[in-house]
Amino acid sequence: MDRIRIVGGNELHGVIPISGAKNAALPLMIASLLTDDTLTLENVPHLADVEQLIRILGNHGADISVNGRRERQGESYARTVHFTSRNIVSTTAPYELVSKMRASFWVIGPLLAREGRARVSLPGGCAIGTRPVDLFIEGLTALGASIEIDGGYVNATAPAGGLIGGRYTFPKVSVGATHVLMMAATLANGTTVLGNAAREPEVVDLAKCLNAMGAKISGQGTSTITIEGVRSLSGARHRVLPDRIETGTYAMAVAMAGGDVILEDTEASLLDTALEAIRRAGAEISDTNNGIRIVRDGAGIRPVDIVTDPFPGFPTDLQAQFMGLMTRSSGVSHITETIFENRFMHVQELARLGAKISLSGQTAKVEGVSRLKGAPVMATDLRASVSLVIAGLAAEGETMVSRVYHLDRGFERLEEKLTRCGAHVERVSD
Ligand code: EPZ
């Protein structure tokens, strides 16, 4: 099994191309099931989660072809992928496929809307909390679906004439349930109004793509989304938006290691709150014409408190990385996780590198140390694993991260992107 070896101490200098967003690409790919026409997505990142979803969509009858590469210095970083689901050959998403990735549960929306039924295994995914599906069930029920859970599967059936537009207000903000209800409602009879909807940029990107396919969605990016159902959707061509989590991760890596890096093909407006926290920690951040520049010279890292929140708040997907950064701050910082109840698995691994972190409920108290020392550590989930890479960049000596398949789920060519900027990071195959 591959491991990542990091020898800390080098500053980062250069350019890092930011990939298309994993968390936008996944729902966009799933949206292709809503039409018998071809949906072409540009800037699709090459990641294990994307490959897994390609297998799942293939199981439902999607014909998928990959071409066109965005080249940079001879390396391809993103692909154009065409999805055509002329006929849905199966409305069942089996346990063996769905258990590997939670987002694959989201096929329930398009399958139910287009075929009138879906049988989808209860999901798996990162072990960061219980992650139930109650909001999906309540929301789809509000659109007229009958749903039962049996033998680990969610069986959903639409009324004879198809789903019916309805009103649903989420009791809690959910990105995935917003994606699913928005997709399902595009083909419902009548108008759907979703209250307390997620406002994440990935939701806006999905709505933009669905509208290009002929849907009538308005209000995306606010907490009330209105969807007027249409009879059918057509194909479209859509470019996946930049990955704000990857952007924030590399910004934190530069803030940690020091240096001067341009993050290319991204937008600061996708992650204002996180960038503000990094600025307060002592890095200088400015816009370039195609991304952002981040600089930290001799200045130390200052302690900053953060609380994770749905967009536009500080993203939970950057919490572990920020904690990695704070381990080297000059004081005490508090990091509070409000989205997932078990997203502190990186704490004990960061401690192996010499970090001083104590947990009290949903808050971690991080006492900055002047020195981290390399050690063997284990990746526990996608974002936790990259926080270990960030800490490793500033640790003395060698940090060896095992279980890197977690990293491969969400970071495209991580070691190449960092190495090009002067970091000593390599993949070691046993
Ligand atoms: C999306 O997950 C992301 N995944 C996650 O990123 C991200 O951490 C999360 O949103 C929050 O921003 C993708 O986009 C593929 P939620 P999702 O539904 O949609 C609770 C990463 O590292 N909830 O917004 O699954 C849930 O338990 C991943 O890339 C219910 O209670 O998250 C959580 O506490 C990990 N019932 C909260 O809502 C439900 O039916 C928010 O979860 C659904 C969710």
Coordinates of N, CA, C and O in Angstrom, one line a residue, residues 200-348:
E200 N -23.8 26.4 -0.5 CA -22.4 26.1 -0.9 C -22.2 26.4 -2.4 O -23.2 26.2 -3.2
P201 N -21.0 26.9 -2.8 CA -20.8 27.1 -4.2 C -21.1 25.9 -5.1 O -21.4 26.0 -6.3
E202 N -20.9 24.7 -4.5 CA -21.2 23.5 -5.3 C -22.6 23.3 -5.6 O -23.0 22.7 -6.7
V203 N -23.5 23.8 -4.7 CA -25.0 23.8 -5.0 C -25.3 24.8 -6.1 O -26.1 24.4 -7.1
V204 N -24.6 25.9 -6.1 CA -24.8 26.9 -7.2 C -24.4 26.4 -8.5 O -25.0 26.5 -9.5
D205 N -23.2 25.7 -8.5 CA -22.7 25.1 -9.7 C -23.6 24.1 -10.3 O -23.9 24.0 -11.5
L206 N -24.2 23.2 -9.4 CA -25.1 22.2 -9.9 C -26.4 22.9 -10.5 O -26.8 22.5 -11.6
A207 N -26.9 23.9 -9.8 CA -28.1 24.6 -10.3 C -27.8 25.2 -11.7 O -28.6 25.2 -12.6
K208 N -26.6 25.8 -11.8 CA -26.2 26.4 -13.1 C -26.2 25.4 -14.2 O -26.7 25.6 -15.3
C209 N -25.6 24.2 -13.9 CA -25.6 23.1 -14.9 C -27.0 22.6 -15.3 O -27.3 22.4 -16.4
L210 N -27.8 22.4 -14.2 CA -29.2 22.0 -14.5 C -29.9 23.0 -15.3 O -30.7 22.6 -16.2
N211 N -29.7 24.3 -15.0 CA -30.4 25.3 -15.8 C -29.9 25.2 -17.3 O -30.7 25.4 -18.2
A212 N -28.6 25.0 -17.5 CA -28.1 24.8 -18.9 C -28.8 23.6 -19.5 O -28.8 23.5 -20.8
M213 N -29.2 22.6 -18.7 CA -29.9 21.5 -19.3 C -31.4 21.7 -19.5 O -32.1 20.8 -19.9
G214 N -31.8 22.9 -19.1 CA -33.2 23.2 -19.4 C -34.1 23.3 -18.1 O -35.3 23.5 -18.2
A215 N -33.5 23.1 -17.0 CA -34.2 23.2 -15.7 C -34.6 24.7 -15.4 O -34.0 25.6 -16.0
K216 N -35.5 24.9 -14.5 CA -35.9 26.2 -14.2 C -35.7 26.4 -12.7 O -36.6 26.2 -11.9
I217 N -34.5 26.7 -12.3 CA -34.1 26.9 -10.9 C -33.7 28.3 -10.6 O -33.0 28.9 -11.4
S218 N -34.2 28.9 -9.5 CA -33.8 30.2 -9.1 C -33.6 30.2 -7.6 O -34.1 29.4 -6.9
G219 N -32.8 31.2 -7.2 CA -32.6 31.3 -5.7 C -31.3 30.6 -5.2 O -31.0 30.6 -4.1
Q220 N -30.7 29.8 -6.1 CA -29.5 29.1 -5.7 C -28.4 30.1 -5.1 O -28.3 31.2 -5.7
G221 N -27.8 29.7 -4.1 CA -26.8 30.6 -3.4 C -27.5 31.3 -2.3 O -26.8 32.0 -1.5
T222 N -28.8 31.3 -2.2 CA -29.6 31.8 -1.1 C -30.2 30.6 -0.3 O -30.1 29.5 -0.8
S223 N -30.8 30.9 0.8 CA -31.3 29.7 1.5 C -32.7 29.2 1.0 O -33.3 28.3 1.5
T224 N -33.3 30.0 0.1 CA -34.5 29.5 -0.5 C -34.3 29.3 -2.0 O -34.0 30.2 -2.8
I225 N -34.5 28.0 -2.4 CA -34.3 27.7 -3.8 C -35.7 27.3 -4.4 O -36.4 26.5 -3.8
T226 N -36.0 27.8 -5.6 CA -37.3 27.5 -6.2 C -37.1 26.8 -7.5 O -36.2 27.2 -8.3
I227 N -37.8 25.6 -7.7 CA -37.6 24.8 -8.9 C -38.9 24.6 -9.5 O -39.8 24.0 -9.0
E228 N -39.0 25.1 -10.8 CA -40.3 24.9 -11.5 C -40.0 23.6 -12.3 O -39.1 23.6 -13.2
G229 N -40.8 22.6 -12.1 CA -40.6 21.3 -12.9 C -40.8 21.5 -14.4 O -41.6 22.3 -14.8
V230 N -40.0 20.8 -15.1 CA -40.1 20.7 -16.6 C -40.3 19.3 -17.0 O -40.1 18.3 -16.3
R231 N -40.7 19.1 -18.3 CA -41.0 17.7 -18.7 C -39.8 16.9 -18.9 O -39.8 15.7 -18.6
S232 N -38.7 17.5 -19.5 CA -37.5 16.7 -19.7 C -36.3 17.7 -19.7 O -36.5 18.9 -19.9
L233 N -35.2 17.1 -19.5 CA -33.9 17.9 -19.6 C -33.1 17.5 -20.8 O -33.2 16.3 -21.2
S234 N -32.3 18.4 -21.3 CA -31.4 18.0 -22.4 C -30.0 17.9 -22.0 O -29.7 18.1 -20.8
G235 N -29.1 17.7 -22.9 CA -27.7 17.7 -22.6 C -27.2 19.1 -22.5 O -27.9 20.1 -22.7
A236 N -25.9 19.2 -22.1 CA -25.3 20.5 -21.9 C -23.8 20.3 -21.8 O -23.3 19.2 -21.7
R237 N -23.1 21.4 -21.8 CA -21.6 21.4 -21.6 C -21.4 22.3 -20.4 O -21.9 23.5 -20.4
H238 N -20.7 21.9 -19.4 CA -20.5 22.7 -18.2 C -19.1 22.5 -17.7 O -18.5 21.4 -17.7
R239 N -18.5 23.6 -17.2 CA -17.1 23.5 -16.6 C -17.2 23.4 -15.1 O -17.9 24.3 -14.4
V240 N -16.6 22.4 -14.5 CA -16.7 22.2 -13.0 C -15.9 23.4 -12.3 O -14.8 23.7 -12.8
L241 N -16.5 23.9 -11.3 CA -15.9 25.1 -10.7 C -14.6 24.7 -9.9 O -14.4 23.5 -9.6
P242 N -13.7 25.6 -9.6 CA -12.5 25.3 -8.9 C -12.7 24.7 -7.5 O -13.7 25.0 -6.9
D243 N -11.8 23.9 -7.1 CA -11.9 23.2 -5.8 C -11.5 24.2 -4.7 O -10.3 24.5 -4.5
R244 N -12.5 24.7 -3.9 CA -12.2 25.7 -2.9 C -11.5 25.0 -1.7 O -10.7 25.6 -1.0
I245 N -11.7 23.7 -1.5 CA -11.1 23.0 -0.4 C -9.6 22.7 -0.8 O -8.7 22.9 0.1
E246 N -9.3 22.4 -2.0 CA -7.9 22.2 -2.4 C -7.2 23.6 -2.3 O -6.1 23.7 -1.9
T247 N -7.9 24.6 -2.8 CA -7.3 26.0 -2.7 C -6.9 26.3 -1.3 O -5.8 26.7 -1.0
G248 N -7.9 26.1 -0.4 CA -7.6 26.5 1.0 C -6.5 25.6 1.6 O -5.7 26.0 2.4
T249 N -6.5 24.3 1.2 CA -5.5 23.4 1.7 C -4.1 23.9 1.3 O -3.1 23.9 2.2
Y250 N -3.9 24.2 0.0 CA -2.5 24.7 -0.4 C -2.2 26.1 0.2 O -1.0 26.3 0.5
A251 N -3.2 26.9 0.4 CA -3.0 28.2 1.0 C -2.4 27.9 2.5 O -1.5 28.6 2.9
M252 N -3.0 27.0 3.1 CA -2.6 26.7 4.5 C -1.2 26.0 4.5 O -0.4 26.2 5.4
A253 N -0.9 25.2 3.5 CA 0.4 24.6 3.4 C 1.5 25.7 3.2 O 2.5 25.6 3.8
V254 N 1.2 26.7 2.4 CA 2.2 27.8 2.2 C 2.3 28.6 3.5 O 3.4 28.9 4.0
A255 N 1.1 28.8 4.2 CA 1.2 29.6 5.5 C 2.0 28.8 6.5 O 2.7 29.4 7.3
M256 N 2.0 27.5 6.4 CA 2.7 26.6 7.3 C 4.2 26.6 7.0 O 5.1 26.8 7.8
A257 N 4.5 26.3 5.7 CA 5.9 26.1 5.3 C 6.6 27.4 5.1 O 7.9 27.5 5.1
G258 N 5.9 28.5 4.8 CA 6.5 29.8 4.4 C 6.7 29.7 2.9 O 6.7 28.6 2.3
G259 N 6.9 30.9 2.3 CA 7.2 30.9 0.9 C 6.3 31.9 0.1 O 5.6 32.7 0.7
D260 N 6.2 31.6 -1.2 CA 5.4 32.6 -2.1 C 4.9 31.7 -3.2 O 5.6 31.3 -4.1
V261 N 3.6 31.5 -3.2 CA 3.0 30.6 -4.2 C 1.8 31.2 -4.9 O 1.0 31.9 -4.2
I262 N 1.6 31.0 -6.1 CA 0.4 31.4 -6.8 C -0.5 30.2 -7.0 O 0.0 29.1 -7.5
L263 N -1.7 30.2 -6.6 CA -2.7 29.2 -6.8 C -3.5 29.6 -8.0 O -4.2 30.6 -8.0
E264 N -3.4 28.8 -9.0 CA -3.9 29.2 -10.4 C -5.2 28.5 -10.6 O -5.5 27.4 -10.2
D265 N -6.0 29.2 -11.4 CA -7.3 28.7 -11.8 C -8.3 28.5 -10.7 O -9.0 27.5 -10.5
T266 N -8.3 29.5 -9.8 CA -9.2 29.4 -8.6 C -9.7 30.8 -8.3 O -9.4 31.7 -9.0
E267 N -10.6 30.9 -7.3 CA -11.2 32.2 -7.0 C -11.3 32.4 -5.5 O -11.9 31.5 -4.8
A268 N -10.8 33.5 -5.1 CA -10.8 33.8 -3.6 C -12.2 33.9 -3.1 O -12.5 33.5 -2.0
S269 N -13.2 34.3 -3.9 CA -14.6 34.5 -3.4 C -15.2 33.2 -3.0 O -16.2 33.1 -2.3
L270 N -14.6 32.0 -3.4 CA -15.2 30.7 -3.0 C -14.8 30.4 -1.6 O -15.4 29.4 -1.0
L271 N -13.9 31.1 -1.0 CA -13.5 30.7 0.4 C -13.0 31.9 1.2 O -12.0 31.8 1.9
D272 N -13.8 33.0 1.2 CA -13.4 34.2 1.9 C -13.2 34.0 3.3 O -12.2 34.5 3.9
T273 N -14.0 33.2 4.0 CA -13.9 33.1 5.5 C -12.6 32.4 5.8 O -11.9 32.7 6.7
A274 N -12.3 31.3 5.0 CA -11.0 30.6 5.3 C -9.8 31.4 5.0 O -8.9 31.5 5.8
L275 N -9.9 32.2 3.9 CA -8.7 33.0 3.6 C -8.5 34.1 4.6 O -7.4 34.5 5.0
E276 N -9.6 34.6 5.2 CA -9.5 35.6 6.2 C -8.8 35.1 7.4 O -7.9 35.7 8.1
A277 N -9.1 33.8 7.8 CA -8.5 33.2 8.9 C -7.0 33.0 8.7 O -6.2 33.2 9.6
I278 N -6.6 32.6 7.4 CA -5.2 32.4 7.1 C -4.5 33.8 7.2 O -3.3 33.9 7.6
R279 N -5.2 34.8 6.7 CA -4.6 36.2 6.8 C -4.3 36.5 8.2 O -3.2 37.0 8.6
R280 N -5.3 36.3 9.1 CA -5.1 36.6 10.5 C -4.0 35.8 11.1 O -3.3 36.3 12.0
A281 N -3.7 34.6 10.5 CA -2.6 33.8 11.1 C -1.3 34.4 10.6 O -0.3 33.9 11.1
G282 N -1.3 35.3 9.7 CA 0.0 35.9 9.3 C 0.4 35.9 7.9 O 1.5 36.4 7.6
A283 N -0.4 35.3 7.0 CA 0.0 35.2 5.6 C -0.6 36.4 4.8 O -1.6 36.9 5.2
E284 N 0.1 36.8 3.8 CA -0.5 37.8 2.9 C -1.1 37.1 1.7 O -0.5 36.3 1.1
I285 N -2.4 37.5 1.4 CA -3.1 36.9 0.3 C -3.6 38.0 -0.6 O -4.2 39.0 -0.1
S286 N -3.3 37.8 -1.9 CA -3.9 38.8 -2.8 C -4.4 38.1 -4.1 O -4.1 37.0 -4.3
D287 N -5.3 38.8 -4.8 CA -5.9 38.2 -6.0 C -4.9 38.4 -7.1 O -4.2 39.4 -7.2
T288 N -4.8 37.4 -8.0 CA -4.1 37.5 -9.3 C -5.2 37.5 -10.4 O -6.4 37.3 -10.0
N289 N -4.8 37.6 -11.7 CA -5.9 37.6 -12.7 C -6.5 36.3 -12.8 O -7.6 36.2 -13.3
N290 N -5.9 35.2 -12.3 CA -6.4 33.9 -12.5 C -6.4 33.0 -11.3 O -6.3 31.8 -11.3
G291 N -6.3 33.7 -10.1 CA -6.2 32.9 -8.9 C -5.8 33.8 -7.7 O -6.3 34.9 -7.6
I292 N -5.0 33.2 -6.8 CA -4.6 34.0 -5.7 C -3.1 33.7 -5.4 O -2.6 32.7 -5.7
R293 N -2.5 34.8 -4.8 CA -1.1 34.6 -4.4 C -1.0 34.6 -2.9 O -1.7 35.4 -2.2
I294 N -0.3 33.7 -2.3 CA -0.1 33.6 -0.9 C 1.3 33.7 -0.5 O 2.1 33.0 -1.1
V295 N 1.6 34.5 0.5 CA 3.0 34.8 0.8 C 3.1 34.7 2.4 O 2.3 35.4 3.1
R296 N 4.1 34.0 2.9 CA 4.4 34.2 4.3 C 5.9 34.2 4.3 O 6.6 33.2 3.9
D297 N 6.5 35.3 4.8 CA 7.9 35.4 4.9 C 8.4 35.1 6.3 O 7.8 34.3 6.9
G298 N 9.3 35.9 6.8 CA 9.8 35.6 8.2 C 8.8 35.5 9.3 O 9.1 34.9 10.3
A299 N 7.7 36.2 9.1 CA 6.7 36.3 10.3 C 6.3 35.0 10.8 O 6.1 34.0 10.0
G300 N 6.0 34.9 12.1 CA 5.5 33.6 12.7 C 4.1 33.4 12.4 O 3.4 34.3 11.8
I301 N 3.5 32.3 12.9 CA 2.1 32.0 12.7 C 1.4 32.4 14.0 O 1.7 32.0 15.1
R302 N 0.3 33.3 13.8 CA -0.4 33.7 14.9 C -1.6 32.8 15.2 O -2.2 32.2 14.3
P303 N -2.0 32.7 16.5 CA -3.1 31.8 16.8 C -4.4 32.5 16.4 O -4.6 33.7 16.5
V304 N -5.4 31.7 15.8 CA -6.7 32.2 15.4 C -7.7 31.2 15.8 O -7.5 30.0 15.6
D305 N -8.8 31.6 16.3 CA -9.9 30.7 16.7 C -10.8 30.6 15.5 O -11.1 31.6 14.8
I306 N -11.4 29.4 15.2 CA -12.4 29.3 14.2 C -13.5 28.3 14.6 O -13.3 27.5 15.5
V307 N -14.7 28.5 14.0 CA -15.8 27.7 14.2 C -16.3 27.2 12.8 O -16.5 28.1 12.0
T308 N -16.5 26.0 12.6 CA -16.9 25.5 11.3 C -18.5 25.8 11.2 O -19.2 25.8 12.2
D309 N -18.9 26.1 10.0 CA -20.3 26.4 9.7 C -20.6 26.1 8.3 O -19.7 26.1 7.5
P310 N -21.9 26.0 7.9 CA -22.2 25.9 6.5 C -21.8 27.1 5.8 O -21.6 28.2 6.4
F311 N -21.6 27.1 4.5 CA -21.2 28.2 3.7 C -22.2 29.4 4.0 O -23.4 29.2 4.1
P312 N -21.7 30.6 4.1 CA -20.3 31.1 3.9 C -19.4 31.0 5.1 O -18.4 31.7 5.1
G313 N -19.7 30.2 6.1 CA -18.9 30.1 7.2 C -17.6 29.3 6.9 O -17.3 28.9 5.8
F314 N -16.8 29.1 7.9 CA -15.5 28.3 7.8 C -15.8 26.9 7.4 O -16.5 26.2 8.2
P315 N -15.4 26.3 6.3 CA -15.8 25.0 5.9 C -15.2 23.9 6.8 O -14.0 23.9 7.1
T316 N -16.1 22.9 7.1 CA -15.6 21.8 7.9 C -14.5 21.0 7.2 O -13.6 20.4 7.8
D317 N -14.6 21.1 5.8 CA -13.6 20.3 5.1 C -12.2 21.0 5.1 O -11.2 20.4 4.6
L318 N -12.1 22.1 5.8 CA -10.7 22.8 6.0 C -10.3 22.8 7.5 O -9.3 23.4 7.8
Q319 N -11.2 22.2 8.3 CA -10.9 22.3 9.7 C -9.6 21.6 10.1 O -8.8 22.1 10.9
A320 N -9.4 20.4 9.6 CA -8.2 19.6 10.0 C -7.0 20.3 9.5 O -6.0 20.4 10.3
Q321 N -7.0 20.8 8.3 CA -5.8 21.5 7.8 C -5.5 22.7 8.6 O -4.3 23.0 8.9
F322 N -6.6 23.5 9.0 CA -6.3 24.7 9.8 C -5.7 24.3 11.2 O -4.8 25.0 11.7
M323 N -6.2 23.2 11.7 CA -5.6 22.7 13.0 C -4.1 22.4 12.8 O -3.3 22.7 13.6
G324 N -3.8 21.8 11.6 CA -2.4 21.5 11.3 C -1.6 22.8 11.4 O -0.5 22.8 12.0
L325 N -2.1 23.8 10.8 CA -1.4 25.1 10.8 C -1.2 25.7 12.2 O -0.2 26.1 12.6
M326 N -2.3 25.6 12.9 CA -2.3 26.1 14.3 C -1.3 25.4 15.2 O -1.0 26.0 16.3
T327 N -1.0 24.2 14.9 CA 0.0 23.5 15.8 C 1.3 24.2 16.0 O 2.0 24.0 16.9
R328 N 1.6 25.1 15.0 CA 2.9 25.8 15.0 C 2.7 27.3 15.4 O 3.6 28.1 15.2
S329 N 1.5 27.7 15.8 CA 1.2 29.1 16.1 C 2.0 29.5 17.4 O 2.4 28.7 18.2
S330 N 2.0 30.8 17.6 CA 2.8 31.3 18.7 C 1.9 31.4 20.0 O 2.3 32.0 21.0
G331 N 0.7 30.8 20.0 CA -0.2 30.9 21.2 C -1.2 29.8 21.2 O -1.0 28.8 20.6
V332 N -2.4 30.1 21.8 CA -3.4 29.1 22.0 C -4.6 29.5 21.0 O -5.0 30.6 21.0
S333 N -5.0 28.5 20.3 CA -6.2 28.7 19.4 C -7.3 27.6 19.7 O -7.0 26.6 20.2
H334 N -8.5 28.0 19.4 CA -9.6 27.1 19.7 C -10.3 26.8 18.3 O -10.7 27.7 17.6
I335 N -10.5 25.5 18.1 CA -11.2 25.1 16.8 C -12.4 24.3 17.1 O -12.3 23.3 17.8
T336 N -13.6 24.8 16.7 CA -14.8 24.2 17.1 C -15.5 23.6 15.8 O -15.6 24.3 14.8
E337 N -15.8 22.4 15.9 CA -16.5 21.7 14.8 C -18.0 21.6 15.0 O -18.4 20.9 16.0
T338 N -18.8 22.1 14.2 CA -20.2 22.1 14.4 C -21.0 21.2 13.4 O -22.2 21.0 13.6
I339 N -20.3 20.8 12.4 CA -21.0 20.0 11.3 C -21.1 18.5 11.6 O -22.1 17.9 11.5
F340 N -19.9 18.0 11.9 CA -19.8 16.5 12.1 C -19.3 16.2 13.5 O -18.5 17.0 14.0
E341 N -19.9 15.2 14.1 CA -19.6 15.0 15.5 C -18.3 14.2 15.8 O -17.8 14.1 16.9
N342 N -17.7 13.7 14.7 CA -16.5 12.8 14.9 C -15.4 13.2 14.0 O -14.7 12.4 13.4
R343 N -15.2 14.5 13.9 CA -14.2 14.9 12.9 C -12.9 15.5 13.5 O -12.4 16.5 13.1
F344 N -12.4 14.7 14.5 CA -11.2 15.1 15.2 C -10.2 14.0 15.2 O -9.3 14.0 16.0
M345 N -10.3 13.1 14.2 CA -9.4 11.9 14.3 C -8.0 12.3 14.0 O -7.1 11.5 14.3
H346 N -7.8 13.5 13.4 CA -6.4 13.9 13.1 C -5.7 14.3 14.4 O -4.5 14.4 14.4
V347 N -6.4 14.6 15.5 CA -5.8 15.1 16.7 C -4.7 14.2 17.2 O -3.6 14.6 17.5
Q348 N -5.1 12.9 17.3 CA -4.1 12.0 17.9 C -2.9 11.8 17.0 O -1.8 11.5 17.4

